[in-house]
CSV table of C-alpha atoms in Angstrom, one decimal:
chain,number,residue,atom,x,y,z
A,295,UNK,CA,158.8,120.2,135.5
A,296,UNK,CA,156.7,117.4,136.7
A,297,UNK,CA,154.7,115.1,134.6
A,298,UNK,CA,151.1,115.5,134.9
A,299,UNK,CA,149.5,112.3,136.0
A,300,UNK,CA,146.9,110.9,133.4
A,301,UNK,CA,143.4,110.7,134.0
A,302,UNK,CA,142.0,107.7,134.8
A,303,UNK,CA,138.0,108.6,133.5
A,304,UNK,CA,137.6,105.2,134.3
A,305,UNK,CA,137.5,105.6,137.2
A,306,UNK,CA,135.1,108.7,137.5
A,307,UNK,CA,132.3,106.8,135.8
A,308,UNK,CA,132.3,104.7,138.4
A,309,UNK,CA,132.5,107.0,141.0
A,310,UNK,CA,129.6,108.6,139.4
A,311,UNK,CA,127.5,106.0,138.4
A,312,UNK,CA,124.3,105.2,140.1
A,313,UNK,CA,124.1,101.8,141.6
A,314,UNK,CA,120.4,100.4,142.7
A,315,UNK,CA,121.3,97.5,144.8
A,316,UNK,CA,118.4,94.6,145.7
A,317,UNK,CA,117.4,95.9,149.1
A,318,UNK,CA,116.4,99.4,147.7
A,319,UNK,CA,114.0,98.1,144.8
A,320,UNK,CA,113.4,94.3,144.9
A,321,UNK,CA,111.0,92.3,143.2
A,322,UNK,CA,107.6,92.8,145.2
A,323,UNK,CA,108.6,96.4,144.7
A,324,UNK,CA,108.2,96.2,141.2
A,325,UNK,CA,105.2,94.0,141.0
A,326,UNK,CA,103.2,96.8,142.9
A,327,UNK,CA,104.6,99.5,140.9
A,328,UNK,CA,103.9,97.8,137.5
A,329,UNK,CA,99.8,98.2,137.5
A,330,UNK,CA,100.6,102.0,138.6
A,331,UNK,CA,102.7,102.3,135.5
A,332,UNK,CA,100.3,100.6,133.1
A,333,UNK,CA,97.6,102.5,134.3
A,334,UNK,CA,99.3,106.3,133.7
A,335,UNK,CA,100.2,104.8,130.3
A,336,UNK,CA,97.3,104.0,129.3
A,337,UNK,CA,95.2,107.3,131.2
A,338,UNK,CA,97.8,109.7,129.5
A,339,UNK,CA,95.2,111.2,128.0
A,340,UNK,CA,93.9,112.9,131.5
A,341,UNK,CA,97.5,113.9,132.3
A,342,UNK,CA,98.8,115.3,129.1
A,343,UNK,CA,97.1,118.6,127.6
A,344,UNK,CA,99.0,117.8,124.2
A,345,UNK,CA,97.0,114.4,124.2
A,346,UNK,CA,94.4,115.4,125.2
A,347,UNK,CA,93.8,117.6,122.2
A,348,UNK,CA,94.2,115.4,119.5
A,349,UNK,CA,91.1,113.7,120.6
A,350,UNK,CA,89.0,115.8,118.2
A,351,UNK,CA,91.9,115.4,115.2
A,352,UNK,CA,90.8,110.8,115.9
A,353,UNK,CA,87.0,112.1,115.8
A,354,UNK,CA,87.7,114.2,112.7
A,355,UNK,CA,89.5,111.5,111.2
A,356,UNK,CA,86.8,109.0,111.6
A,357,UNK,CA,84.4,111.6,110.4
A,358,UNK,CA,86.2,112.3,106.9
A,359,UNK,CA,86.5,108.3,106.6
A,360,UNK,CA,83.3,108.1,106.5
A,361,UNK,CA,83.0,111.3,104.4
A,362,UNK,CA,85.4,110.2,102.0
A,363,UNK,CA,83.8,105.9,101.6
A,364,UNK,CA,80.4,107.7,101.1
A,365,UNK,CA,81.9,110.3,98.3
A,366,UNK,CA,83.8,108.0,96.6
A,367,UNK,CA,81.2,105.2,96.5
A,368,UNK,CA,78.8,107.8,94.8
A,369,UNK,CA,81.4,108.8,92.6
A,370,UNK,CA,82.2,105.3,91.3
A,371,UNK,CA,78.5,104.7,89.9
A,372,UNK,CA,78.8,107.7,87.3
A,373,UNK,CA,82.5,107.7,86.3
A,374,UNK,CA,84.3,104.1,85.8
A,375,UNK,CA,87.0,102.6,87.2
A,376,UNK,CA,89.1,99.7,85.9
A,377,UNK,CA,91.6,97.6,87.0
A,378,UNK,CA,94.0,95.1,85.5
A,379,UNK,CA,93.4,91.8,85.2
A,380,UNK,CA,96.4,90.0,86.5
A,381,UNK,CA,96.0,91.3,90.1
A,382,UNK,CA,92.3,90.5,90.0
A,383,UNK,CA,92.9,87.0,88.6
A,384,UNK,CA,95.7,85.9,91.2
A,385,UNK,CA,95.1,87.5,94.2
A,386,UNK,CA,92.3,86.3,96.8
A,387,UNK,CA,90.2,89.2,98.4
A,388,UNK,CA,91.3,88.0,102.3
A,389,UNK,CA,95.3,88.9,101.1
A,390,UNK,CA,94.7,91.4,98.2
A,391,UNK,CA,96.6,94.2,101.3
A,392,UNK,CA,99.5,91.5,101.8
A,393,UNK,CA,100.4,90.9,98.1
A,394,UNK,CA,99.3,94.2,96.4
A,395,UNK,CA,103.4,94.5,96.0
A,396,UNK,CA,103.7,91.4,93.7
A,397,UNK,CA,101.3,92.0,91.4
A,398,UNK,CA,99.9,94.8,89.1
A,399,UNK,CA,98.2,97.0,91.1
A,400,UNK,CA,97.2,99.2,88.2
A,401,UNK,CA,93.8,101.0,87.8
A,402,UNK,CA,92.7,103.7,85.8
A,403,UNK,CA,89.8,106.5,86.4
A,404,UNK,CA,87.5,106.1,82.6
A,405,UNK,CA,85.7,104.7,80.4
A,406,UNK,CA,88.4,102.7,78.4
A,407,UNK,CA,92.1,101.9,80.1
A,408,UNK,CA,95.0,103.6,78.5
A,409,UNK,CA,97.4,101.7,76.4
A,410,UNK,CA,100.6,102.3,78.3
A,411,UNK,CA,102.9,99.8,78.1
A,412,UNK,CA,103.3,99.1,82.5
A,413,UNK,CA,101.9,95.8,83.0
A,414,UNK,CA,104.4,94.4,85.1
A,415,UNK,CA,102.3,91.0,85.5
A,416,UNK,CA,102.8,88.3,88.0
A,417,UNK,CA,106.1,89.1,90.5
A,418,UNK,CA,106.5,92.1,88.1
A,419,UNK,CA,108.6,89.7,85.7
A,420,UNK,CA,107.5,91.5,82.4
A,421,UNK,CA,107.4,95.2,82.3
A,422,UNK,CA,106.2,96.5,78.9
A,423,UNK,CA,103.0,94.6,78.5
A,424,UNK,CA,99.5,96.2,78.1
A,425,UNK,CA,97.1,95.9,80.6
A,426,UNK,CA,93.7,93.6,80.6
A,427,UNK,CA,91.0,96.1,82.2
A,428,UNK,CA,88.2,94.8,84.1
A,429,UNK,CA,85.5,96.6,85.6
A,430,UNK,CA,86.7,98.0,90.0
A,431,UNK,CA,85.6,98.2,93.1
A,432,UNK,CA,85.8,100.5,95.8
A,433,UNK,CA,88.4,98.5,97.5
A,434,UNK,CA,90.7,98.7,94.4
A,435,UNK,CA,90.5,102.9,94.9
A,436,UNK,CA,90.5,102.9,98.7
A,437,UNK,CA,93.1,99.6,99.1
A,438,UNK,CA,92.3,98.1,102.7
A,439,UNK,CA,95.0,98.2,105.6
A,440,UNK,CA,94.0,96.1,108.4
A,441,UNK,CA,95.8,95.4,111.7
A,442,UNK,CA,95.2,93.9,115.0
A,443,UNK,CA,92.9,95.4,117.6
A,444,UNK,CA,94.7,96.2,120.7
A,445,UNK,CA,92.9,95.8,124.4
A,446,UNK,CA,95.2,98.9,125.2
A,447,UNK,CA,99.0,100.0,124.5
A,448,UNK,CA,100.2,98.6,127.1
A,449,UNK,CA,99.4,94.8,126.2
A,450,UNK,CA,102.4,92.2,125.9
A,451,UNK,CA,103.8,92.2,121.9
A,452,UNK,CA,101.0,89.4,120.3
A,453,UNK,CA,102.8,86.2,119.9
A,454,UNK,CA,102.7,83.8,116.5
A,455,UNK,CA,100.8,81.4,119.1
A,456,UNK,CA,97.6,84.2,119.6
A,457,UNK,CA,97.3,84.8,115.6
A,458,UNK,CA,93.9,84.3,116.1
A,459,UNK,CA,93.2,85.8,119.3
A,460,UNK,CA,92.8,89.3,117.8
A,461,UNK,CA,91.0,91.2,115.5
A,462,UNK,CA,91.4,93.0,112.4
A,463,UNK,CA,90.2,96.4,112.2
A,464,UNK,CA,91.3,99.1,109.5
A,465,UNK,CA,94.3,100.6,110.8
A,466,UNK,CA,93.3,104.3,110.7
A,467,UNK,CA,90.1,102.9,112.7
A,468,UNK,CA,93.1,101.4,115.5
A,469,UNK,CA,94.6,104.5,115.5
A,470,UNK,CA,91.8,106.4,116.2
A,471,UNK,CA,91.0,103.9,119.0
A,472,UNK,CA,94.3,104.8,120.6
A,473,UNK,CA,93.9,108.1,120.7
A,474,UNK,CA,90.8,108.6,123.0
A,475,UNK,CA,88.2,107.5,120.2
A,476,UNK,CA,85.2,105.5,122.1
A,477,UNK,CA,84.3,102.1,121.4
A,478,UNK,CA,80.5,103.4,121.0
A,479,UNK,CA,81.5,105.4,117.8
A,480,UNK,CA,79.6,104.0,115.1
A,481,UNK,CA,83.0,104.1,112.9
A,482,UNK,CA,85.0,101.8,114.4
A,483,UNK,CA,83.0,99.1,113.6
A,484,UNK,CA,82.7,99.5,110.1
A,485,UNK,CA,84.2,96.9,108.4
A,486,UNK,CA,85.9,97.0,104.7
A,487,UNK,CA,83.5,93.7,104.2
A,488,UNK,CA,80.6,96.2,104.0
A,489,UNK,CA,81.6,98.5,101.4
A,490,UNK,CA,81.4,95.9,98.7
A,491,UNK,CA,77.6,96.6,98.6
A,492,UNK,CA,77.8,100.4,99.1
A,493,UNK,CA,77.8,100.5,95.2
A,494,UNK,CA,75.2,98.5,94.3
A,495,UNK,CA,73.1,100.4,97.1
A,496,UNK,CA,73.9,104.3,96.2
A,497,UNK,CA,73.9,103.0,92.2
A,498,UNK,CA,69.8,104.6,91.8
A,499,UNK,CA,70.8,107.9,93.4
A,500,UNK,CA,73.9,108.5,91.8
A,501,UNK,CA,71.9,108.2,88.0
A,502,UNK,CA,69.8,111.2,89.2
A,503,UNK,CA,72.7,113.5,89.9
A,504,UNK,CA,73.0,116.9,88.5
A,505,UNK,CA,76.4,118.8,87.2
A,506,UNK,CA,76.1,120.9,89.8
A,507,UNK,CA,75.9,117.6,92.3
A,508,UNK,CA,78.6,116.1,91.2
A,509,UNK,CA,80.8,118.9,91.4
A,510,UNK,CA,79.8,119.6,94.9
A,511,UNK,CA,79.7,115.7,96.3
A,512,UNK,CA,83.7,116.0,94.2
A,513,UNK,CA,84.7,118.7,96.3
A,514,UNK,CA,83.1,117.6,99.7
A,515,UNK,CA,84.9,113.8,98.9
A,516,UNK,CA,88.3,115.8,98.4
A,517,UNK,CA,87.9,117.9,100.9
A,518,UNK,CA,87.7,114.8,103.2
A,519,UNK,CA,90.6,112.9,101.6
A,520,UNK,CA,92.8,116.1,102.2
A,521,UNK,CA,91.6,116.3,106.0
A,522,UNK,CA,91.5,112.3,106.6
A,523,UNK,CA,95.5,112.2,105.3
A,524,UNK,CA,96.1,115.7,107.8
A,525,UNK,CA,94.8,114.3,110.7
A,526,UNK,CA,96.7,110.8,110.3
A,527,UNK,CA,99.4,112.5,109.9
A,528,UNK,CA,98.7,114.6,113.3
A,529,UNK,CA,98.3,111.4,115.0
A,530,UNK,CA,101.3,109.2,114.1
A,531,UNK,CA,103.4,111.8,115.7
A,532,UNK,CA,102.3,111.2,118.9
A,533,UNK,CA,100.8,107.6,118.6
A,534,UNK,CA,103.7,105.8,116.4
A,535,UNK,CA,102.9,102.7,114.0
A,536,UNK,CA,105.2,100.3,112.7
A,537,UNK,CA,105.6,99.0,108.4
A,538,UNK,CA,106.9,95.7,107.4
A,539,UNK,CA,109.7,96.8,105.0
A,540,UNK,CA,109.4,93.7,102.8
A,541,UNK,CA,105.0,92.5,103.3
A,542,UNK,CA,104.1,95.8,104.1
A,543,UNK,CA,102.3,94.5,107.4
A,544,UNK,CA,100.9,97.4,109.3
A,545,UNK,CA,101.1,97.3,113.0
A,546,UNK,CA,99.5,100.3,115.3
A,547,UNK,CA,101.6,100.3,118.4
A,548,UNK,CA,104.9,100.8,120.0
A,549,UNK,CA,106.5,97.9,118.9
A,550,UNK,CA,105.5,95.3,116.1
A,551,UNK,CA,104.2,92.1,116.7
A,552,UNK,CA,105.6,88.2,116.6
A,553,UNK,CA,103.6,86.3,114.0
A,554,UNK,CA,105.6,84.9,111.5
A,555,UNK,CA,103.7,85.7,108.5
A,556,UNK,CA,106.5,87.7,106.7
A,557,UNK,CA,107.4,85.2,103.4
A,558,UNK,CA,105.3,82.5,103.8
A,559,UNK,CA,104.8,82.3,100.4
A,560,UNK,CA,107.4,80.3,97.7
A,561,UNK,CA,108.3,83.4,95.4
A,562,UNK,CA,109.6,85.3,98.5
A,563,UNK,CA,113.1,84.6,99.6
A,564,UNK,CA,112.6,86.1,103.6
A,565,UNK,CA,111.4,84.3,105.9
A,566,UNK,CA,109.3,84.1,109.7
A,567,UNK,CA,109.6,87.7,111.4
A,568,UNK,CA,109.0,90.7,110.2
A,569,UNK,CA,111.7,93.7,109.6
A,570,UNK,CA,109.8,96.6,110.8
A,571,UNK,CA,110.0,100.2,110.5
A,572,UNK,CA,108.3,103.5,111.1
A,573,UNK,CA,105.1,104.0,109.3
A,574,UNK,CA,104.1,107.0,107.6
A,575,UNK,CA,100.8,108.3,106.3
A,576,UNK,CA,100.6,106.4,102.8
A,577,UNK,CA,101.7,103.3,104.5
A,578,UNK,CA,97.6,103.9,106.4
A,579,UNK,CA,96.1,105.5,103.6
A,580,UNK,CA,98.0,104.4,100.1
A,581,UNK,CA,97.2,107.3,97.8
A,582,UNK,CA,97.2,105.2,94.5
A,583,UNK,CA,98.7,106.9,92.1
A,584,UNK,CA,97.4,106.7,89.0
A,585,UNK,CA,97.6,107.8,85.3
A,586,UNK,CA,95.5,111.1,84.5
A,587,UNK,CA,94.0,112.6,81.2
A,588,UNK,CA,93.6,115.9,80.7
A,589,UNK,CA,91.5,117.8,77.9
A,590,UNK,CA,94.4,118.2,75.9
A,591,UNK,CA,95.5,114.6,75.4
A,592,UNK,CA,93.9,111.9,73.5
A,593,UNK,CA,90.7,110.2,74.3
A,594,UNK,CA,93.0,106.7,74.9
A,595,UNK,CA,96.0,107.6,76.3
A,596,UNK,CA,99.1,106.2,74.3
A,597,UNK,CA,102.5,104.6,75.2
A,598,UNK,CA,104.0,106.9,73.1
A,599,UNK,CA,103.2,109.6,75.0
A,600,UNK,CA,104.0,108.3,78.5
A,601,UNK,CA,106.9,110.9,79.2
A,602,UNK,CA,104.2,113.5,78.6
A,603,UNK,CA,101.0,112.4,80.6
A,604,UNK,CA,100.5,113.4,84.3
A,605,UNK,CA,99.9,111.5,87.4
A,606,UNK,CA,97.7,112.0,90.4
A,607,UNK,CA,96.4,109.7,93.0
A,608,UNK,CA,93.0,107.9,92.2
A,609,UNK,CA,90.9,109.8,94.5
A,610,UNK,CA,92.0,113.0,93.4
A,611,UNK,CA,91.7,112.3,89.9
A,612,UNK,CA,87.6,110.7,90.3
A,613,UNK,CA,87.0,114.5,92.0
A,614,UNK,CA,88.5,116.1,89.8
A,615,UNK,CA,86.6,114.8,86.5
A,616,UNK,CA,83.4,115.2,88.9
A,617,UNK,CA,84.2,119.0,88.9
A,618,UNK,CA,86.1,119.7,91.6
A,619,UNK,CA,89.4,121.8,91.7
A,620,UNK,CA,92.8,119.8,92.2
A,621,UNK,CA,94.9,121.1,95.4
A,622,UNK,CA,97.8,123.5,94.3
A,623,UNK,CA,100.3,120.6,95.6
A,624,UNK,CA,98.6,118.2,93.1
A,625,UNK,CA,98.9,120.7,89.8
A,626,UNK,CA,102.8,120.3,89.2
A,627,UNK,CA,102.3,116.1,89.6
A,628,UNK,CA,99.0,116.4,87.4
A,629,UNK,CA,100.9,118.6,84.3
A,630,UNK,CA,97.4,120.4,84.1
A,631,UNK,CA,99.2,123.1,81.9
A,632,UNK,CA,101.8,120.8,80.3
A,633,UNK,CA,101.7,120.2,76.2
A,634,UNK,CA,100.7,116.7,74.8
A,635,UNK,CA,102.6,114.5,72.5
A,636,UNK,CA,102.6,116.3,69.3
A,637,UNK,CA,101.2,114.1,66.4
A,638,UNK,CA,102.9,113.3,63.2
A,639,UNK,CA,101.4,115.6,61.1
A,640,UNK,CA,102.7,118.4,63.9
A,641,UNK,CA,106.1,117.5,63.8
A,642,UNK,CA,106.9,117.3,59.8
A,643,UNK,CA,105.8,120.8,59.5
């Protein structure tokens, strides 16, 4: 019996592969074809049905931004917020986004803070110290993510050199903007700048506010929150963003961008680029999650009782002690039916 020769697949993927020699495609070839390609990139929208459709979802995300700034603004003037001291104290307003990792980024939805033991302070170095509350704003509830405003997707990746070149815009606003969303719409040039004097500007209506108000402006403002978090979800499946793993730098785009502002500071051991990854929704909108007291705990929440309290993020929480009913995804996270810490006098007996 014969030996069968071997197969030599080597040899067949040669055979088979395609080779595109210079005469074919050369390089004035690909210089006309190159402003062809851009331009379908960037029209997509008119070619693709799928695209095409989420249109509306960038509109109705710009629309329950806008929803959800006013809501929570009005909110704020009847029902404090606080915020600890130590991220207030160390962190400039123009990097508060960059370094809201390093420090204590707590804040708390009442009238006095709780006296939980979570302070992680400066670099988080201690970890069972009380907070220091100070009065909020809406930028500590709604945290700003800003990114650079892109021409169009197609643009070169933005060099270290052109820093400075570009804007920053909110990054849900840019990612509206690349999904069909006009230049004209009044939303995209909002600017988190403005919305430190939303407060003192809404402050005379809000002291006039029924229960019934409240309750309904609680509901509309989580209504919008639920929707605005929907539809950015919607979008980054078709229009991907990239999330510095270590700064948390948000880019809205293909590909991240070259500036080397990823450890420029001493504490931090990295250095120059940035080690990106795929962003998700609460890398755009941070949720904020927060302690929450229900009826059944005590009026200051305790360190004691830590294991028992619940937790929710901060918008939910400021709708729901307006009146408005928490989500059923949120009830489980909340505890709304769990037991308190029992008391000492509870336990002996």
């Amino acid at each position: 019996m014969a030996l069968m020769k071997p197969i030599n697949w080597v040899q067949i993927i040669r055979r088979r592969r395609r080779w595109y020699s210079a005469n074919n495609m050369n390089k004035e070839d690909l210089n006309n074809l190159r402003p062809i390609i851009k331009n379908r990139i960037q029209n997509r929208s008119h070619f693709n049905p799928l695209i095409r459709s989420l249109i509306p979802v960038a509109q109705q995300v710009l629309h329950s931004r806008s929803q959800l700034i006013y809501g929570v603004s009005t909110l704020l003037n009847v029902f404090p917020l606080l915020t600890c001291k130590t991220c207030n104290d160390l962190v400039p307003l123009s990097v508060e986004a960059m370094l809201r990792a390093l420090f204590c980024p707590e804040i708390y939805v009442g009238e006095t803070g709780h006296l939980i033991q979570s302070c992680g302070g400066h670099k988080k170095l201690n970890t069972k110290h009380l907070h220091e509350w100070i009065r909020a704003s809406l930028q500590d509830i709604l945290v700003p993510v800003e990114t650079f405003h892109l021409g169009n997707r197609v643009q070169d990746v933005i060099g270290h050199h052109q820093i400075f070149n570009f804007d920053r815009v909110p990054a849900v606003v840019e990612l509206c903007h690349q999904a069909g969303t006009p230049l004209e719409d009044p939303n995209l040039q909002y600017s988190n700048a403005s919305s430190r004097f939303i407060l003192d500007r809404k402050s005379s209506e809000a002291n006039s506010l029924s229960a019934d108000e409240l309750k309904f402006i609680g509901t509309k403002t989580l209504e919008a929150w639920e929707m605005l978090r929907k539809g950015v979800e919607k979008l980054l499946l078709v229009y991907p963003a990239k999330v510095c793993k270590r700064c948390l730098e948000v880019h809205v785009g293909p590909s991240g961008h070259k500036t080397r502002l990823c450890g420029v500071f001493k504490s931090q051991s990295w250095k120059e680029n940035h080690s990106w990854e795929k962003a998700r929704v609460d890398d755009l909108v941070p949720p904020k999650i927060v302690w929450c007291r229900r009826p059944q705990d005590p009026p200051v929440l305790l360190n004691e009782g830590r294991n028992y309290y619940g937790h929710a993020p901060a918008v939910v929480d400021l709708c729901c002690k307006a009146g408005a009913t928490p989500p059923v995804k949120y009830v489980c996270m909340m505890k709304v039916q769990g037991m308190t810490k029992p008391s000492l006098g509870n336990a002996s007996t």
